[in-house]
Amino acid sequence: MSTPDPKDPGHVAHGGGLLESDVPASPYPLLRAWVDAALAAAAAREDVPEPSAMAVATVDPDGAPNVRTVLMRFLDERGPGFVTNLRSTKADELAANPRIAATLTWPSLFRAVRFRGVAELVDRREVEAYFSSRPYGSRLSAWASEQSRPARDREELEERWVAALARFPDRGRVDDVPVPDFWGGYRVRCDEVEFWAGRRDRLHDRIVFARTGHGTLSDAGSWARSRRQP
């Protein structure tokens, strides 16, 4: 398989497409390579903002889709993941129906990855380890915001911030702000992963992995690979 060269983040800028000969037998190696290439491109260029931004779609109580953008905070052989308030709308919807879809899109690199599957809660130890790596202000905002709930106005948000600041003053330690019990993360256990690679004239490449077993994204025996027309 030919993989992106992190020393040459502009190598995909012309939309070279994707051939079966460049795709491994399981989705994770290519996913990891594409994410790393996007991160390298973002560090070197101005046209790849927020390379970890991921659109996440859930289903509301009426069966209607509901989509929003989050940042992908976890990625390994188990799947991509994100953090959120566990009382948020997305968390409520996932509690009722764990089916989820997500997309990473890098327009200037002519690449995208689609995920479909079910959402699973991230282990609390992983959540705590990630939370401690966040800047002080980001940790504080987890307490200040009742995510998805109505706010009277901006002033109410500022008041909540001041209250959280008084409760958890910055002493320069990672334990200044504890992890809220209502804050956590979800990982997408993928049943399908699609790699989209753009070409000229819109005859794009779509290589799809469909789950056939119970293994991780690295287990070749758990995936069947096919091509879809663009």
Tab-separated table of N, CA and C in Angstrom, residues 121-224:
chain	number	residue	atom	x	y	z
A	121	LEU	N	-20.164	4.008	25.025
A	121	LEU	CA	-19.519	4.905	25.975
A	121	LEU	C	-18.035	4.572	26.100
A	122	VAL	N	-17.212	5.604	26.127
A	122	VAL	CA	-15.776	5.436	26.332
A	122	VAL	C	-15.525	5.119	27.805
A	123	ASP	N	-14.597	4.216	28.057
A	123	ASP	CA	-14.246	3.841	29.426
A	123	ASP	C	-13.890	5.076	30.252
A	124	ARG	N	-14.341	5.083	31.489
A	124	ARG	CA	-14.149	6.264	32.349
A	124	ARG	C	-12.682	6.610	32.526
A	125	ARG	N	-11.799	5.632	32.585
A	125	ARG	CA	-10.381	5.921	32.752
A	125	ARG	C	-9.822	6.667	31.544
A	126	GLU	N	-10.289	6.313	30.352
A	126	GLU	CA	-9.856	7.025	29.151
A	126	GLU	C	-10.379	8.452	29.155
A	127	VAL	N	-11.619	8.625	29.592
A	127	VAL	CA	-12.210	9.959	29.671
A	127	VAL	C	-11.414	10.828	30.646
A	128	GLU	N	-11.090	10.282	31.802
A	128	GLU	CA	-10.339	11.047	32.803
A	128	GLU	C	-8.950	11.415	32.289
A	129	ALA	N	-8.305	10.486	31.594
A	129	ALA	CA	-6.974	10.775	31.048
A	129	ALA	C	-7.053	11.877	30.008
A	130	TYR	N	-8.062	11.828	29.155
A	130	TYR	CA	-8.207	12.885	28.157
A	130	TYR	C	-8.545	14.213	28.830
A	131	PHE	N	-9.462	14.202	29.789
A	131	PHE	CA	-9.892	15.443	30.435
A	131	PHE	C	-8.712	16.165	31.069
A	132	SER	N	-7.811	15.412	31.671
A	132	SER	CA	-6.656	16.030	32.334
A	132	SER	C	-5.712	16.677	31.335
A	133	SER	N	-5.795	16.296	30.051
A	133	SER	CA	-4.925	16.885	29.032
A	133	SER	C	-5.489	18.183	28.463
A	134	ARG	N	-6.730	18.497	28.778
A	134	ARG	CA	-7.356	19.697	28.231
A	134	ARG	C	-6.843	20.952	28.938
A	135	PRO	N	-6.810	22.086	28.241
A	135	PRO	CA	-6.443	23.338	28.913
A	135	PRO	C	-7.427	23.660	30.040
A	136	TYR	N	-6.974	24.463	30.986
A	136	TYR	CA	-7.817	24.808	32.137
A	136	TYR	C	-9.178	25.349	31.711
A	137	GLY	N	-9.197	26.265	30.767
A	137	GLY	CA	-10.464	26.860	30.348
A	137	GLY	C	-11.419	25.854	29.743
A	138	SER	N	-10.897	24.892	28.996
A	138	SER	CA	-11.741	23.865	28.399
A	138	SER	C	-12.315	22.948	29.473
A	139	ARG	N	-11.517	22.659	30.492
A	139	ARG	CA	-12.038	21.840	31.597
A	139	ARG	C	-13.122	22.594	32.353
A	140	LEU	N	-12.898	23.895	32.537
A	140	LEU	CA	-13.866	24.698	33.273
A	140	LEU	C	-15.190	24.806	32.516
A	141	SER	N	-15.116	24.926	31.206
A	141	SER	CA	-16.347	25.083	30.424
A	141	SER	C	-17.231	23.851	30.510
A	142	ALA	N	-16.635	22.675	30.783
A	142	ALA	CA	-17.441	21.475	30.946
A	142	ALA	C	-18.395	21.609	32.124
A	143	TRP	N	-17.975	22.369	33.134
A	143	TRP	CA	-18.843	22.635	34.291
A	143	TRP	C	-19.774	23.823	34.043
A	144	ALA	N	-19.303	24.802	33.298
A	144	ALA	CA	-20.077	26.038	33.123
A	144	ALA	C	-21.264	25.872	32.189
A	145	SER	N	-21.182	24.932	31.250
A	145	SER	CA	-22.222	24.809	30.238
A	145	SER	C	-23.120	23.607	30.477
A	146	GLU	N	-24.420	23.846	30.474
A	146	GLU	CA	-25.411	22.766	30.441
A	146	GLU	C	-25.727	22.521	28.970
A	147	GLN	N	-24.869	21.786	28.332
A	147	GLN	CA	-24.882	21.643	26.875
A	147	GLN	C	-26.268	21.287	26.345
A	148	SER	N	-26.666	22.010	25.295
A	148	SER	CA	-27.929	21.830	24.577
A	148	SER	C	-29.132	22.451	25.281
A	149	ARG	N	-28.985	22.868	26.547
A	149	ARG	CA	-30.113	23.451	27.254
A	149	ARG	C	-30.278	24.924	26.862
A	150	PRO	N	-31.491	25.454	26.925
A	150	PRO	CA	-31.702	26.868	26.574
A	150	PRO	C	-30.937	27.807	27.508
A	151	ALA	N	-30.482	28.937	26.978
A	151	ALA	CA	-29.827	29.979	27.770
A	151	ALA	C	-30.584	31.289	27.585
A	152	ARG	N	-30.728	32.018	28.653
A	152	ARG	CA	-31.449	33.297	28.590
A	152	ARG	C	-30.783	34.247	27.614
A	153	ASP	N	-29.468	34.358	27.718
A	153	ASP	CA	-28.673	35.220	26.849
A	153	ASP	C	-27.199	34.941	27.119
A	154	ARG	N	-26.315	35.693	26.452
A	154	ARG	CA	-24.881	35.508	26.654
A	154	ARG	C	-24.481	35.785	28.101
A	155	GLU	N	-25.171	36.748	28.721
A	155	GLU	CA	-24.838	37.112	30.092
A	155	GLU	C	-24.990	35.918	31.036
A	156	GLU	N	-25.992	35.077	30.790
A	156	GLU	CA	-26.166	33.903	31.639
A	156	GLU	C	-24.965	32.970	31.530
A	157	LEU	N	-24.452	32.795	30.307
A	157	LEU	CA	-23.277	31.953	30.134
A	157	LEU	C	-22.075	32.522	30.877
A	158	GLU	N	-21.902	33.844	30.792
A	158	GLU	CA	-20.779	34.476	31.493
A	158	GLU	C	-20.922	34.320	33.004
A	159	GLU	N	-22.147	34.403	33.500
A	159	GLU	CA	-22.380	34.237	34.933
A	159	GLU	C	-22.038	32.817	35.375
A	160	ARG	N	-22.411	31.859	34.548
A	160	ARG	CA	-22.101	30.461	34.875
A	160	ARG	C	-20.580	30.241	34.860
A	161	TRP	N	-19.891	30.905	33.941
A	161	TRP	CA	-18.432	30.800	33.874
A	161	TRP	C	-17.794	31.370	35.142
A	162	VAL	N	-18.253	32.522	35.573
A	162	VAL	CA	-17.709	33.145	36.783
A	162	VAL	C	-17.938	32.242	37.988
A	163	ALA	N	-19.111	31.619	38.072
A	163	ALA	CA	-19.401	30.720	39.187
A	163	ALA	C	-18.481	29.501	39.164
A	164	ALA	N	-18.252	28.958	37.975
A	164	ALA	CA	-17.347	27.811	37.861
A	164	ALA	C	-15.919	28.213	38.200
A	165	LEU	N	-15.529	29.418	37.790
A	165	LEU	CA	-14.190	29.927	38.080
A	165	LEU	C	-13.968	30.051	39.585
A	166	ALA	N	-14.992	30.513	40.291
A	166	ALA	CA	-14.881	30.641	41.740
A	166	ALA	C	-14.836	29.264	42.413
A	167	ARG	N	-15.541	28.326	41.840
A	167	ARG	CA	-15.593	26.982	42.422
A	167	ARG	C	-14.304	26.210	42.188
A	168	PHE	N	-13.704	26.409	41.007
A	168	PHE	CA	-12.493	25.679	40.645
A	168	PHE	C	-11.409	26.655	40.180
A	169	PRO	N	-10.781	27.393	41.096
A	169	PRO	CA	-9.753	28.363	40.702
A	169	PRO	C	-8.541	27.666	40.080
A	170	ASP	N	-7.883	28.388	39.209
A	170	ASP	CA	-6.721	27.854	38.489
A	170	ASP	C	-5.491	27.895	39.396
A	171	ARG	N	-5.036	26.723	39.813
A	171	ARG	CA	-3.823	26.608	40.637
A	171	ARG	C	-2.689	25.957	39.862
A	172	GLY	N	-2.908	25.798	38.543
A	172	GLY	CA	-1.867	25.249	37.703
A	172	GLY	C	-1.688	23.756	37.805
A	173	ARG	N	-2.684	23.049	38.337
A	173	ARG	CA	-2.587	21.600	38.477
A	173	ARG	C	-3.648	20.933	37.607
A	174	VAL	N	-3.368	19.719	37.172
A	174	VAL	CA	-4.324	19.015	36.314
A	174	VAL	C	-5.579	18.634	37.075
A	175	ASP	N	-5.498	18.591	38.418
A	175	ASP	CA	-6.681	18.236	39.198
A	175	ASP	C	-7.411	19.456	39.742
A	176	ASP	N	-7.074	20.642	39.224
A	176	ASP	CA	-7.806	21.840	39.633
A	176	ASP	C	-9.295	21.710	39.330
A	177	VAL	N	-9.592	21.103	38.185
A	177	VAL	CA	-10.980	20.939	37.750
A	177	VAL	C	-11.238	19.447	37.584
A	178	PRO	N	-12.060	18.845	38.431
A	178	PRO	CA	-12.341	17.411	38.305
A	178	PRO	C	-13.247	17.134	37.112
A	179	VAL	N	-13.252	15.898	36.684
A	179	VAL	CA	-14.140	15.509	35.586
A	179	VAL	C	-15.570	15.474	36.101
A	180	PRO	N	-16.482	16.219	35.473
A	180	PRO	CA	-17.883	16.160	35.923
A	180	PRO	C	-18.452	14.761	35.734
A	181	ASP	N	-19.323	14.342	36.638
A	181	ASP	CA	-19.915	13.016	36.479
A	181	ASP	C	-20.873	12.972	35.291
A	182	PHE	N	-21.256	14.150	34.790
A	182	PHE	CA	-22.166	14.207	33.649
A	182	PHE	C	-21.422	14.429	32.331
A	183	TRP	N	-20.136	14.205	32.323
A	183	TRP	CA	-19.306	14.455	31.134
A	183	TRP	C	-18.585	13.166	30.762
A	184	GLY	N	-18.566	12.843	29.475
A	184	GLY	CA	-17.923	11.607	29.059
A	184	GLY	C	-17.662	11.583	27.571
A	185	GLY	N	-17.578	10.385	27.018
A	185	GLY	CA	-17.267	10.272	25.599
A	185	GLY	C	-17.956	9.079	24.970
A	186	TYR	N	-18.025	9.112	23.647
A	186	TYR	CA	-18.578	8.006	22.864
A	186	TYR	C	-17.573	7.585	21.800
A	187	ARG	N	-17.551	6.312	21.528
A	187	ARG	CA	-16.758	5.777	20.422
A	187	ARG	C	-17.707	5.138	19.426
A	188	VAL	N	-17.431	5.331	18.142
A	188	VAL	CA	-18.248	4.716	17.109
A	188	VAL	C	-17.716	3.309	16.845
A	189	ARG	N	-18.521	2.317	17.173
A	189	ARG	CA	-18.171	0.946	16.787
A	189	ARG	C	-18.704	0.760	15.373
A	190	CYS	N	-17.804	0.804	14.435
A	190	CYS	CA	-18.200	0.893	13.023
A	190	CYS	C	-18.679	-0.442	12.465
A	191	ASP	N	-19.770	-0.375	11.719
A	191	ASP	CA	-20.220	-1.494	10.900
A	191	ASP	C	-19.869	-1.256	9.436
A	192	GLU	N	-19.573	-0.001	9.118
A	192	GLU	CA	-19.198	0.354	7.750
A	192	GLU	C	-18.257	1.559	7.786
A	193	VAL	N	-17.220	1.499	6.971
A	193	VAL	CA	-16.278	2.611	6.811
A	193	VAL	C	-16.075	2.827	5.319
A	194	GLU	N	-16.324	4.043	4.866
A	194	GLU	CA	-16.157	4.352	3.443
A	194	GLU	C	-15.089	5.422	3.257
A	195	PHE	N	-14.162	5.158	2.347
A	195	PHE	CA	-13.128	6.117	1.995
A	195	PHE	C	-13.493	6.744	0.653
A	196	TRP	N	-13.614	8.060	0.648
A	196	TRP	CA	-13.936	8.818	-0.565
A	196	TRP	C	-12.704	9.598	-0.998
A	197	ALA	N	-12.315	9.438	-2.250
A	197	ALA	CA	-11.163	10.163	-2.788
A	197	ALA	C	-11.577	10.836	-4.092
A	198	GLY	N	-11.429	12.151	-4.135
A	198	GLY	CA	-11.898	12.916	-5.279
A	198	GLY	C	-11.009	12.790	-6.505
A	199	ARG	N	-11.656	12.860	-7.662
A	199	ARG	CA	-10.953	12.913	-8.942
A	199	ARG	C	-11.593	13.999	-9.801
A	200	ARG	N	-10.878	14.381	-10.852
A	200	ARG	CA	-11.428	15.331	-11.800
A	200	ARG	C	-12.645	14.735	-12.502
A	201	ASP	N	-13.517	15.581	-12.982
A	201	ASP	CA	-14.716	15.181	-13.726
A	201	ASP	C	-15.713	14.417	-12.863
A	202	ARG	N	-15.530	14.470	-11.555
A	202	ARG	CA	-16.475	13.897	-10.597
A	202	ARG	C	-16.593	12.371	-10.662
A	203	LEU	N	-15.674	11.698	-11.316
A	203	LEU	CA	-15.660	10.241	-11.307
A	203	LEU	C	-14.808	9.781	-10.120
A	204	HIS	N	-15.338	10.076	-8.918
A	204	HIS	CA	-14.588	9.875	-7.688
A	204	HIS	C	-14.485	8.390	-7.327
A	205	ASP	N	-13.590	8.109	-6.385
A	205	ASP	CA	-13.415	6.747	-5.880
A	205	ASP	C	-14.086	6.602	-4.519
A	206	ARG	N	-14.810	5.500	-4.349
A	206	ARG	CA	-15.453	5.181	-3.074
A	206	ARG	C	-15.145	3.720	-2.750
A	207	ILE	N	-14.286	3.522	-1.765
A	207	ILE	CA	-13.921	2.182	-1.324
A	207	ILE	C	-14.573	1.954	0.044
A	208	VAL	N	-15.332	0.883	0.161
A	208	VAL	CA	-16.155	0.639	1.343
A	208	VAL	C	-15.730	-0.652	2.040
A	209	PHE	N	-15.629	-0.570	3.368
A	209	PHE	CA	-15.431	-1.746	4.203
A	209	PHE	C	-16.725	-2.018	4.961
A	210	ALA	N	-17.261	-3.227	4.846
A	210	ALA	CA	-18.458	-3.633	5.575
A	210	ALA	C	-18.082	-4.722	6.574
A	211	ARG	N	-18.603	-4.616	7.770
A	211	ARG	CA	-18.255	-5.565	8.823
A	211	ARG	C	-18.828	-6.948	8.527
A	212	THR	N	-17.994	-7.970	8.691
A	212	THR	CA	-18.413	-9.361	8.544
A	212	THR	C	-18.101	-10.189	9.786
A	213	GLY	N	-17.377	-9.587	10.748
A	213	GLY	CA	-17.006	-10.290	11.972
A	213	GLY	C	-17.013	-9.332	13.146
A	214	HIS	N	-16.482	-9.784	14.272
A	214	HIS	CA	-16.539	-8.997	15.506
A	214	HIS	C	-15.219	-8.310	15.855
A	215	GLY	N	-14.246	-8.351	14.970
A	215	GLY	CA	-12.932	-7.792	15.267
A	215	GLY	C	-12.871	-6.278	15.168
A	216	THR	N	-11.692	-5.741	15.438
A	216	THR	CA	-11.477	-4.299	15.392
A	216	THR	C	-11.288	-3.839	13.956
A	217	LEU	N	-11.042	-2.546	13.807
A	217	LEU	CA	-10.794	-1.982	12.485
A	217	LEU	C	-9.495	-2.488	11.868
A	218	SER	N	-8.663	-3.150	12.645
A	218	SER	CA	-7.405	-3.695	12.134
A	218	SER	C	-7.498	-5.168	11.761
A	219	ASP	N	-8.607	-5.803	12.075
A	219	ASP	CA	-8.753	-7.228	11.844
A	219	ASP	C	-9.278	-7.493	10.435
A	220	ALA	N	-8.393	-7.907	9.546
A	220	ALA	CA	-8.776	-8.117	8.150
A	220	ALA	C	-9.877	-9.157	8.003
A	221	GLY	N	-9.937	-10.129	8.911
A	221	GLY	CA	-10.943	-11.169	8.822
A	221	GLY	C	-12.344	-10.715	9.161
A	222	SER	N	-12.471	-9.475	9.660
A	222	SER	CA	-13.785	-8.962	10.062
A	222	SER	C	-14.385	-7.988	9.073
A	223	TRP	N	-13.743	-7.845	7.883
A	223	TRP	CA	-14.205	-6.831	6.941
A	223	TRP	C	-14.200	-7.352	5.515
A	224	ALA	N	-15.215	-6.919	4.760
A	224	ALA	CA	-15.276	-7.177	3.325
A	224	ALA	C	-15.135	-5.847	2.592
